[in-house]
Amino acid sequence: MSVSNPDPLLSDADLVARTLGGDSDAADALVRRYYRAAFAVAMSVVGNRQDAEDVCQDAFVKVLDRLEDCRDSGRVAPWLLTVVRNRALSHRSYSKVRETLELLPEIAEAPDSPLNDATTAELGDRLQVALAVLNPTQREVVLLHDLDGWTHGQIAEALKMTEVRSRQHLFVARKRLREELGTPLLREYTHD
Amino acid sequence: MTDDPIDFGSIDPTLPAEAFERRVAQVRFAATAVMARRRAGKATPLTQLFQWRAPLLAALVLITIVSVAALRSERVDSGAEIELASDEVADALGTSSTMGTLLLSTSTSSADALLGEGVPQ
């Protein structure tokens, strides 16, 4: 049963308050708002999309269950990403699939994969392999910045680092990704 | 150009939209119990009292039944004590039970009745 249809422009604090009151629509809005960021963090740890999706689902259920633990409801992102990161680390530890640790791409996508054609799937696989050359922090920074559009200020706050450090990580991550992907593919992966 | 953002569209979990909606629905389904618990916990004192009306009424009915039973038992016990007392008085005085009853009664007995009891005819 939903209590209301929350405004997408509602603040994190409002969404958290409504979710704590049992508003399923507010909970949905929180999931939608932070899904990409959660995916970025999960992907940085587990290294493949399918596992990252599984981690996201588990993590969001846990987040909704333990929302009282978020001390500052106005800044839910750092706490949420910590939950996601811990779930991803746990998932990786217990995973029996060694390819996960080696960040090898999954060639055969699951039926509910976001990739809906062969070209997109191939690009995704290449990106996944390229991401494996980065360290986890570089992956988180570049995915949060370039996939979800976070600012360096937001990244710095969520990942507990300075903005300067965030910029350095982004610079190195992009440089190494481009080296890994190669010049011919570069045009396909970058905005112009 | 290192400053250009990388296009991660091919691994964007929110694309395509239909697949993303399924994922959100999966999270919603998995969190059904959590959200139901939150809705239940949101109840006001009045609604909480309303939720407790059934056990409260059951407790009141039980208390009533036990009280009525206890009162009835007390009345029966009290009657037995009075009867026993009159017999004891009669035994202690070495008279008949009629005399014992007369001594315990609140009504005034006539002298004839009292004397007639002990006067040999």
PDB file of C-alpha atoms in Angstrom, chain B residues 49-65:
ATOM      1  CA  LEU B  49      -5.293   0.921  21.481  1.00  0.00           C
ATOM      2  CA  PHE B  50      -7.790  -0.003  18.784  1.00  0.00           C
ATOM      3  CA  GLN B  51      -5.486  -2.826  17.714  1.00  0.00           C
ATOM      4  CA  TRP B  52      -5.434  -4.060  21.291  1.00  0.00           C
ATOM      5  CA  ARG B  53      -9.228  -4.023  21.696  1.00  0.00           C
ATOM      6  CA  ALA B  54      -9.678  -7.758  21.126  1.00  0.00           C
ATOM      7  CA  PRO B  55      -7.162  -8.970  23.713  1.00  0.00           C
ATOM      8  CA  LEU B  56      -8.349  -6.221  26.066  1.00  0.00           C
ATOM      9  CA  LEU B  57     -11.967  -7.355  25.799  1.00  0.00           C
ATOM     10  CA  ALA B  58     -10.943 -10.987  26.225  1.00  0.00           C
ATOM     11  CA  ALA B  59      -9.044 -10.084  29.396  1.00  0.00           C
ATOM     12  CA  LEU B  60     -12.051  -8.155  30.755  1.00  0.00           C
ATOM     13  CA  VAL B  61     -14.405 -11.086  30.075  1.00  0.00           C
ATOM     14  CA  LEU B  62     -11.977 -13.471  31.786  1.00  0.00           C
ATOM     15  CA  ILE B  63     -11.674 -11.190  34.816  1.00  0.00           C
ATOM     16  CA  THR B  64     -15.471 -10.924  35.005  1.00  0.00           C
ATOM     17  CA  ILE B  65     -15.932 -14.700  34.882  1.00  0.00           C
TER      18      ILE B  65
END
